[in-house]
Amino acid sequence: MMRRTGFIALAIIVFSALTQQAIAAEPRLLGTYSDWSAYVFMEGDHKVCYMASQPSKAEGNYTRRGEVFALITHRPAEGTKNVFSYITGYPYKPGSDATVKIGSNNFTLFTQDETAWAADATADNKIAATIKRGSNMVIKGTSVRGTLTTDTFGLKGSSAAHEAISKECTSK
């Protein structure tokens, strides 16, 4: 009986510690700026900041689709900033690319599972700069079932959201 009580107490302590870590890792809203919101969270001892938006218009002949987000992330501990990613709410067709159009600028993203990314830091920086200057962004992709989707994002507030995450996650 004593052994069982000790095991239960240990399980409660471990569960409490894990719960506290999970709570500490929850994103904290820095602010909402029209179409974009800015967040910060702790990943271990390291601060991560990101801005996110959802499409104002989603088109495609699909019956079911998960949540869709465009994100720009700063991870100062890793020396990265402006990392653009796109969560599409469905698995992409293997080997397919997604395209981003902002004004007259076009970018190609590589895909894996439900996410698409820019090829490198140079492309990430160009996309981030173009988002801050643009008025809307159109992202197209093809699902594993061959369904073409077109998502349109408003870019109003993207400069303010970017400023908030940059201020919060300044590399020092």
PDB file of C-alpha atoms in Angstrom:
ATOM      1  CA  MET A   1       0.000   0.000   0.000  1.00  0.00           C
ATOM      2  CA  MET A   2       2.812   2.398   0.922  1.00  0.00           C
ATOM      3  CA  ARG A   3       4.561   1.661  -2.375  1.00  0.00           C
ATOM      4  CA  ARG A   4       1.401   2.474  -4.336  1.00  0.00           C
ATOM      5  CA  THR A   5       0.918   5.756  -2.439  1.00  0.00           C
ATOM      6  CA  GLY A   6       4.526   6.713  -3.216  1.00  0.00           C
ATOM      7  CA  PHE A   7       3.991   5.955  -6.918  1.00  0.00           C
ATOM      8  CA  ILE A   8       0.805   8.050  -7.003  1.00  0.00           C
ATOM      9  CA  ALA A   9       2.579  10.947  -5.279  1.00  0.00           C
ATOM     10  CA  LEU A  10       5.458  10.734  -7.775  1.00  0.00           C
ATOM     11  CA  ALA A  11       2.986  10.644 -10.692  1.00  0.00           C
ATOM     12  CA  ILE A  12       1.232  13.748  -9.341  1.00  0.00           C
ATOM     13  CA  ILE A  13       4.554  15.610  -8.986  1.00  0.00           C
ATOM     14  CA  VAL A  14       5.647  14.659 -12.536  1.00  0.00           C
ATOM     15  CA  PHE A  15       2.231  15.579 -13.958  1.00  0.00           C
ATOM     16  CA  SER A  16       2.306  18.945 -12.134  1.00  0.00           C
ATOM     17  CA  ALA A  17       5.799  19.718 -13.444  1.00  0.00           C
ATOM     18  CA  LEU A  18       4.808  18.838 -17.004  1.00  0.00           C
ATOM     19  CA  THR A  19       1.621  20.881 -16.739  1.00  0.00           C
ATOM     20  CA  GLN A  20       3.546  23.916 -15.484  1.00  0.00           C
ATOM     21  CA  GLN A  21       6.027  23.585 -18.378  1.00  0.00           C
ATOM     22  CA  ALA A  22       3.159  23.346 -20.864  1.00  0.00           C
ATOM     23  CA  ILE A  23       1.546  26.444 -19.395  1.00  0.00           C
ATOM     24  CA  ALA A  24       4.826  28.362 -19.548  1.00  0.00           C
ATOM     25  CA  ALA A  25       5.184  27.396 -23.215  1.00  0.00           C
ATOM     26  CA  GLU A  26       1.749  28.747 -24.194  1.00  0.00           C
ATOM     27  CA  PRO A  27       1.980  31.647 -26.658  1.00  0.00           C
ATOM     28  CA  ARG A  28       1.342  35.093 -25.252  1.00  0.00           C
ATOM     29  CA  LEU A  29      -0.384  37.625 -27.485  1.00  0.00           C
ATOM     30  CA  LEU A  30       1.755  40.725 -28.013  1.00  0.00           C
ATOM     31  CA  GLY A  31      -0.963  42.467 -29.993  1.00  0.00           C
ATOM     32  CA  THR A  32      -3.461  42.277 -32.829  1.00  0.00           C
ATOM     33  CA  TYR A  33      -2.826  44.605 -35.757  1.00  0.00           C
ATOM     34  CA  SER A  34      -5.715  44.473 -38.250  1.00  0.00           C
ATOM     35  CA  ASP A  35      -5.137  41.260 -40.273  1.00  0.00           C
ATOM     36  CA  TRP A  36      -2.113  40.035 -38.249  1.00  0.00           C
ATOM     37  CA  SER A  37      -1.426  39.060 -34.638  1.00  0.00           C
ATOM     38  CA  ALA A  38       1.957  38.894 -32.887  1.00  0.00           C
ATOM     39  CA  TYR A  39       2.915  36.282 -30.259  1.00  0.00           C
ATOM     40  CA  VAL A  40       5.823  35.185 -28.075  1.00  0.00           C
ATOM     41  CA  PHE A  41       6.461  31.906 -26.254  1.00  0.00           C
ATOM     42  CA  MET A  42       9.313  30.151 -24.524  1.00  0.00           C
ATOM     43  CA  GLU A  43      10.839  27.051 -26.058  1.00  0.00           C
ATOM     44  CA  GLY A  44      12.886  25.737 -23.168  1.00  0.00           C
ATOM     45  CA  ASP A  45      14.996  28.744 -22.143  1.00  0.00           C
ATOM     46  CA  HIS A  46      14.699  30.416 -25.546  1.00  0.00           C
ATOM     47  CA  LYS A  47      12.234  33.045 -26.680  1.00  0.00           C
ATOM     48  CA  VAL A  48      10.374  32.509 -29.982  1.00  0.00           C
ATOM     49  CA  CYS A  49       8.298  35.251 -31.603  1.00  0.00           C
ATOM     50  CA  TYR A  50       5.918  34.931 -34.505  1.00  0.00           C
ATOM     51  CA  MET A  51       3.220  36.797 -36.361  1.00  0.00           C
ATOM     52  CA  ALA A  52       0.265  34.988 -37.864  1.00  0.00           C
ATOM     53  CA  SER A  53      -2.719  35.601 -40.088  1.00  0.00           C
ATOM     54  CA  GLN A  54      -5.578  33.570 -41.492  1.00  0.00           C
ATOM     55  CA  PRO A  55      -6.991  34.009 -44.992  1.00  0.00           C
ATOM     56  CA  SER A  56      -9.760  36.491 -45.610  1.00  0.00           C
ATOM     57  CA  LYS A  57     -10.851  34.305 -48.532  1.00  0.00           C
ATOM     58  CA  ALA A  58     -10.279  30.569 -49.091  1.00  0.00           C
ATOM     59  CA  GLU A  59     -11.202  28.987 -52.426  1.00  0.00           C
ATOM     60  CA  GLY A  60     -11.128  25.383 -53.591  1.00  0.00           C
ATOM     61  CA  ASN A  61     -13.381  22.447 -54.266  1.00  0.00           C
ATOM     62  CA  TYR A  62     -12.752  20.666 -50.957  1.00  0.00           C
ATOM     63  CA  THR A  63     -15.168  19.134 -48.479  1.00  0.00           C
ATOM     64  CA  ARG A  64     -12.987  19.283 -45.384  1.00  0.00           C
ATOM     65  CA  ARG A  65      -9.990  21.391 -44.488  1.00  0.00           C
ATOM     66  CA  GLY A  66      -8.182  22.255 -41.267  1.00  0.00           C
ATOM     67  CA  GLU A  67      -7.098  25.691 -40.069  1.00  0.00           C
ATOM     68  CA  VAL A  68      -4.946  27.797 -42.392  1.00  0.00           C
ATOM     69  CA  PHE A  69      -2.165  30.151 -41.227  1.00  0.00           C
ATOM     70  CA  ALA A  70       0.621  32.247 -42.719  1.00  0.00           C
ATOM     71  CA  LEU A  71       3.450  32.862 -40.240  1.00  0.00           C
ATOM     72  CA  ILE A  72       6.712  34.736 -39.907  1.00  0.00           C
ATOM     73  CA  THR A  73       8.911  33.484 -37.055  1.00  0.00           C
ATOM     74  CA  HIS A  74      12.003  34.790 -35.240  1.00  0.00           C
ATOM     75  CA  ARG A  75      14.152  32.374 -33.214  1.00  0.00           C
ATOM     76  CA  PRO A  76      17.052  34.460 -31.861  1.00  0.00           C
ATOM     77  CA  ALA A  77      18.687  31.490 -30.081  1.00  0.00           C
ATOM     78  CA  GLU A  78      19.029  29.776 -33.482  1.00  0.00           C
ATOM     79  CA  GLY A  79      20.051  32.981 -35.242  1.00  0.00           C
ATOM     80  CA  THR A  80      16.992  32.917 -37.515  1.00  0.00           C
ATOM     81  CA  LYS A  81      14.463  35.606 -38.281  1.00  0.00           C
ATOM     82  CA  ASN A  82      11.730  36.213 -40.845  1.00  0.00           C
ATOM     83  CA  VAL A  83      11.202  32.485 -41.426  1.00  0.00           C
ATOM     84  CA  PHE A  84       8.055  32.292 -43.556  1.00  0.00           C
ATOM     85  CA  SER A  85       5.819  29.243 -43.263  1.00  0.00           C
ATOM     86  CA  TYR A  86       2.346  28.419 -44.453  1.00  0.00           C
ATOM     87  CA  ILE A  87       0.088  25.850 -42.803  1.00  0.00           C
ATOM     88  CA  THR A  88      -2.510  24.844 -45.352  1.00  0.00           C
ATOM     89  CA  GLY A  89      -4.980  22.650 -43.475  1.00  0.00           C
ATOM     90  CA  TYR A  90      -4.505  19.604 -45.710  1.00  0.00           C
ATOM     91  CA  PRO A  91      -1.598  17.391 -46.824  1.00  0.00           C
ATOM     92  CA  TYR A  92       0.096  18.690 -49.965  1.00  0.00           C
ATOM     93  CA  LYS A  93       0.523  16.566 -53.043  1.00  0.00           C
ATOM     94  CA  PRO A  94       3.984  14.971 -52.680  1.00  0.00           C
ATOM     95  CA  GLY A  95       6.614  16.791 -54.745  1.00  0.00           C
ATOM     96  CA  SER A  96       4.387  19.798 -55.353  1.00  0.00           C
ATOM     97  CA  ASP A  97       5.221  23.442 -54.726  1.00  0.00           C
ATOM     98  CA  ALA A  98       3.024  26.237 -53.397  1.00  0.00           C
ATOM     99  CA  THR A  99       3.141  29.715 -54.880  1.00  0.00           C
ATOM    100  CA  VAL A 100       2.931  33.095 -53.179  1.00  0.00           C
ATOM    101  CA  LYS A 101       1.961  36.264 -55.024  1.00  0.00           C
ATOM    102  CA  ILE A 102       2.248  39.663 -53.362  1.00  0.00           C
ATOM    103  CA  GLY A 103       1.638  42.491 -55.812  1.00  0.00           C
ATOM    104  CA  SER A 104       3.908  41.767 -58.795  1.00  0.00           C
ATOM    105  CA  ASN A 105       6.264  39.580 -56.713  1.00  0.00           C
ATOM    106  CA  ASN A 106       6.093  35.787 -56.991  1.00  0.00           C
ATOM    107  CA  PHE A 107       7.706  33.242 -54.680  1.00  0.00           C
ATOM    108  CA  THR A 108       7.844  29.443 -54.717  1.00  0.00           C
ATOM    109  CA  LEU A 109       7.566  27.416 -51.519  1.00  0.00           C
ATOM    110  CA  PHE A 110       8.532  23.784 -51.053  1.00  0.00           C
ATOM    111  CA  THR A 111       5.941  21.593 -49.341  1.00  0.00           C
ATOM    112  CA  GLN A 112       5.880  18.721 -46.900  1.00  0.00           C
ATOM    113  CA  ASP A 113       2.815  17.274 -45.232  1.00  0.00           C
ATOM    114  CA  GLU A 114       0.596  20.313 -44.358  1.00  0.00           C
ATOM    115  CA  THR A 115       3.304  23.002 -44.389  1.00  0.00           C
ATOM    116  CA  ALA A 116       5.155  25.037 -47.005  1.00  0.00           C
ATOM    117  CA  TRP A 117       8.370  27.046 -46.551  1.00  0.00           C
ATOM    118  CA  ALA A 118      10.673  29.333 -48.491  1.00  0.00           C
ATOM    119  CA  ALA A 119      13.860  27.699 -49.765  1.00  0.00           C
ATOM    120  CA  ASP A 120      16.336  29.738 -47.709  1.00  0.00           C
ATOM    121  CA  ALA A 121      16.917  32.789 -45.502  1.00  0.00           C
ATOM    122  CA  THR A 122      17.281  35.099 -48.511  1.00  0.00           C
ATOM    123  CA  ALA A 123      13.820  34.126 -49.765  1.00  0.00           C
ATOM    124  CA  ASP A 124      12.401  34.405 -46.217  1.00  0.00           C
ATOM    125  CA  ASN A 125      13.721  37.969 -45.918  1.00  0.00           C
ATOM    126  CA  LYS A 126      12.328  38.935 -49.331  1.00  0.00           C
ATOM    127  CA  ILE A 127       8.905  37.503 -48.500  1.00  0.00           C
ATOM    128  CA  ALA A 128       8.825  39.258 -45.102  1.00  0.00           C
ATOM    129  CA  ALA A 129       9.811  42.603 -46.644  1.00  0.00           C
ATOM    130  CA  THR A 130       7.236  42.215 -49.420  1.00  0.00           C
ATOM    131  CA  ILE A 131       4.473  41.299 -46.944  1.00  0.00           C
ATOM    132  CA  LYS A 132       5.182  44.494 -44.962  1.00  0.00           C
ATOM    133  CA  ARG A 133       4.851  46.602 -48.133  1.00  0.00           C
ATOM    134  CA  GLY A 134       1.957  44.770 -49.784  1.00  0.00           C
ATOM    135  CA  SER A 135      -1.807  44.999 -49.536  1.00  0.00           C
ATOM    136  CA  ASN A 136      -2.722  41.347 -50.095  1.00  0.00           C
ATOM    137  CA  MET A 137      -1.093  37.963 -50.566  1.00  0.00           C
ATOM    138  CA  VAL A 138      -2.405  35.026 -52.590  1.00  0.00           C
ATOM    139  CA  ILE A 139      -1.104  31.516 -51.888  1.00  0.00           C
ATOM    140  CA  LYS A 140      -1.943  28.580 -54.140  1.00  0.00           C
ATOM    141  CA  GLY A 141      -1.311  24.910 -53.497  1.00  0.00           C
ATOM    142  CA  THR A 142      -2.467  21.434 -54.466  1.00  0.00           C
ATOM    143  CA  SER A 143      -3.673  18.829 -51.995  1.00  0.00           C
ATOM    144  CA  VAL A 144      -2.713  15.175 -51.995  1.00  0.00           C
ATOM    145  CA  ARG A 145      -6.112  14.558 -53.672  1.00  0.00           C
ATOM    146  CA  GLY A 146      -5.295  17.025 -56.458  1.00  0.00           C
ATOM    147  CA  THR A 147      -7.508  19.854 -55.200  1.00  0.00           C
ATOM    148  CA  LEU A 148      -6.181  23.318 -56.060  1.00  0.00           C
ATOM    149  CA  THR A 149      -6.673  25.882 -53.286  1.00  0.00           C
ATOM    150  CA  THR A 150      -6.284  29.632 -53.431  1.00  0.00           C
ATOM    151  CA  ASP A 151      -6.049  31.579 -50.171  1.00  0.00           C
ATOM    152  CA  THR A 152      -6.072  35.375 -50.006  1.00  0.00           C
ATOM    153  CA  PHE A 153      -4.610  37.174 -46.991  1.00  0.00           C
ATOM    154  CA  GLY A 154      -4.942  40.828 -46.085  1.00  0.00           C
ATOM    155  CA  LEU A 155      -1.607  42.397 -45.193  1.00  0.00           C
ATOM    156  CA  LYS A 156      -2.912  45.382 -43.246  1.00  0.00           C
ATOM    157  CA  GLY A 157      -1.111  45.536 -39.898  1.00  0.00           C
ATOM    158  CA  SER A 158       1.737  43.257 -40.996  1.00  0.00           C
ATOM    159  CA  SER A 159       4.358  45.990 -40.494  1.00  0.00           C
ATOM    160  CA  ALA A 160       3.158  46.673 -36.938  1.00  0.00           C
ATOM    161  CA  ALA A 161       3.032  42.929 -36.131  1.00  0.00           C
ATOM    162  CA  HIS A 162       6.551  42.505 -37.538  1.00  0.00           C
ATOM    163  CA  GLU A 163       7.788  45.436 -35.469  1.00  0.00           C
ATOM    164  CA  ALA A 164       6.252  43.872 -32.323  1.00  0.00           C
ATOM    165  CA  ILE A 165       7.931  40.483 -32.816  1.00  0.00           C
ATOM    166  CA  SER A 166      11.229  42.119 -33.777  1.00  0.00           C
ATOM    167  CA  LYS A 167      11.192  44.274 -30.643  1.00  0.00           C
ATOM    168  CA  GLU A 168      10.294  41.317 -28.406  1.00  0.00           C
ATOM    169  CA  CYS A 169      12.822  38.906 -29.939  1.00  0.00           C
ATOM    170  CA  THR A 170      15.823  41.124 -30.524  1.00  0.00           C
ATOM    171  CA  SER A 171      19.047  39.106 -30.677  1.00  0.00           C
ATOM    172  CA  LYS A 172      21.472  40.338 -28.043  1.00  0.00           C
TER     173      LYS A 172
END
